[in-house]
XYZ file of C-alpha atoms in Angstrom:
103
model
C 18.559 -23.179 -1.095
C 17.780 -19.811 -2.684
C 16.906 -16.662 -0.798
C 13.427 -15.196 -1.129
C 13.105 -12.022 -3.155
C 10.447 -9.380 -2.667
C 9.640 -6.613 -5.095
C 9.105 -3.081 -3.825
C 5.400 -2.159 -3.934
C 4.519 0.844 -1.767
C 7.795 2.701 -1.322
C 10.482 4.225 -3.516
C 14.108 3.191 -3.247
C 16.227 5.815 -1.519
C 13.194 7.699 -0.144
C 12.251 7.442 3.526
C 8.666 6.184 3.746
C 7.747 9.072 6.054
C 8.873 11.573 3.397
C 6.204 10.309 0.999
C 3.379 11.996 2.929
C 2.390 15.496 3.971
C 1.693 15.883 7.680
C -0.649 18.005 9.747
C -0.868 18.816 13.471
C -4.273 18.243 15.069
C -6.011 18.103 18.427
C -7.764 15.008 19.736
C -10.537 15.422 22.324
C -12.890 12.973 24.078
C -15.938 14.377 25.855
C -18.275 12.527 28.185
C -22.083 12.675 27.663
C -22.297 15.949 29.614
C -19.724 17.603 27.348
C -16.884 17.598 29.880
C -13.432 16.964 28.356
C -12.001 13.669 29.642
C -9.047 13.430 27.226
C -7.267 16.087 25.198
C -4.019 15.963 23.269
C -2.718 18.849 21.178
C -0.224 18.816 18.299
C -0.807 15.221 17.193
C 1.216 14.740 13.982
C -0.636 12.624 11.408
C -0.747 12.317 7.611
C -2.764 15.171 6.137
C -5.206 12.804 4.396
C -6.222 11.085 7.665
C -9.699 11.682 9.055
C -10.267 13.166 12.499
C -11.533 9.774 13.668
C -8.266 8.122 12.607
C -6.352 10.850 14.454
C -8.447 10.296 17.594
C -7.933 6.523 17.551
C -4.172 6.917 17.195
C -3.857 9.528 19.967
C -6.263 7.912 22.404
C -5.479 4.224 21.950
C -1.978 3.722 20.547
C 0.282 6.528 21.781
C 2.257 5.742 24.917
C 1.347 8.425 27.432
C 4.615 8.636 29.410
C 8.275 7.708 29.504
C 9.182 8.703 25.929
C 12.481 10.640 25.595
C 11.877 14.181 24.304
C 14.186 16.508 22.360
C 14.843 18.651 25.454
C 16.090 15.643 27.480
C 12.901 15.207 29.516
C 10.404 12.378 29.140
C 6.824 12.660 27.952
C 4.295 11.115 25.577
C 4.356 10.105 21.936
C 2.920 12.779 19.642
C 3.586 11.597 16.081
C 2.586 8.736 13.821
C 6.286 8.542 12.978
C 6.972 7.331 16.525
C 4.546 4.391 16.431
C 4.218 3.382 12.755
C 7.394 1.229 12.623
C 6.001 -1.197 15.234
C 2.550 -1.699 13.687
C 3.510 -4.486 11.284
C 5.064 -6.374 14.207
C 1.923 -5.975 16.270
C -0.039 -8.426 14.139
C -3.761 -7.774 14.088
C -3.457 -4.229 15.403
C -1.003 -3.391 12.622
C -3.221 -4.846 9.915
C -6.278 -3.069 11.293
C -4.606 0.330 11.466
C -3.148 0.231 7.953
C -6.670 1.044 6.714
C -5.981 4.650 7.733
C -3.396 4.936 4.961
C -6.001 4.197 2.297
């Protein structure tokens, strides 16, 4: 029995996939109908070409909000697409749905 072979399509050999994009830091805010802020997250790292709506969906729906080890040894929330992107393909439908943001 022969092994399956797959050709490389969206990445370059020897280059980390995250290094193929430019990134930007943004703020995500949800306001209720009266204008009061009910969710706010600053310094969300996303690809520069992403829309604000894509940024908001990532920050509000897919980031874990607690328990993530931070550089200073404390725990906190996820803040970067680089922290959640590797699990999207495993997540099935969610992963397929979110890949539209890369287009």
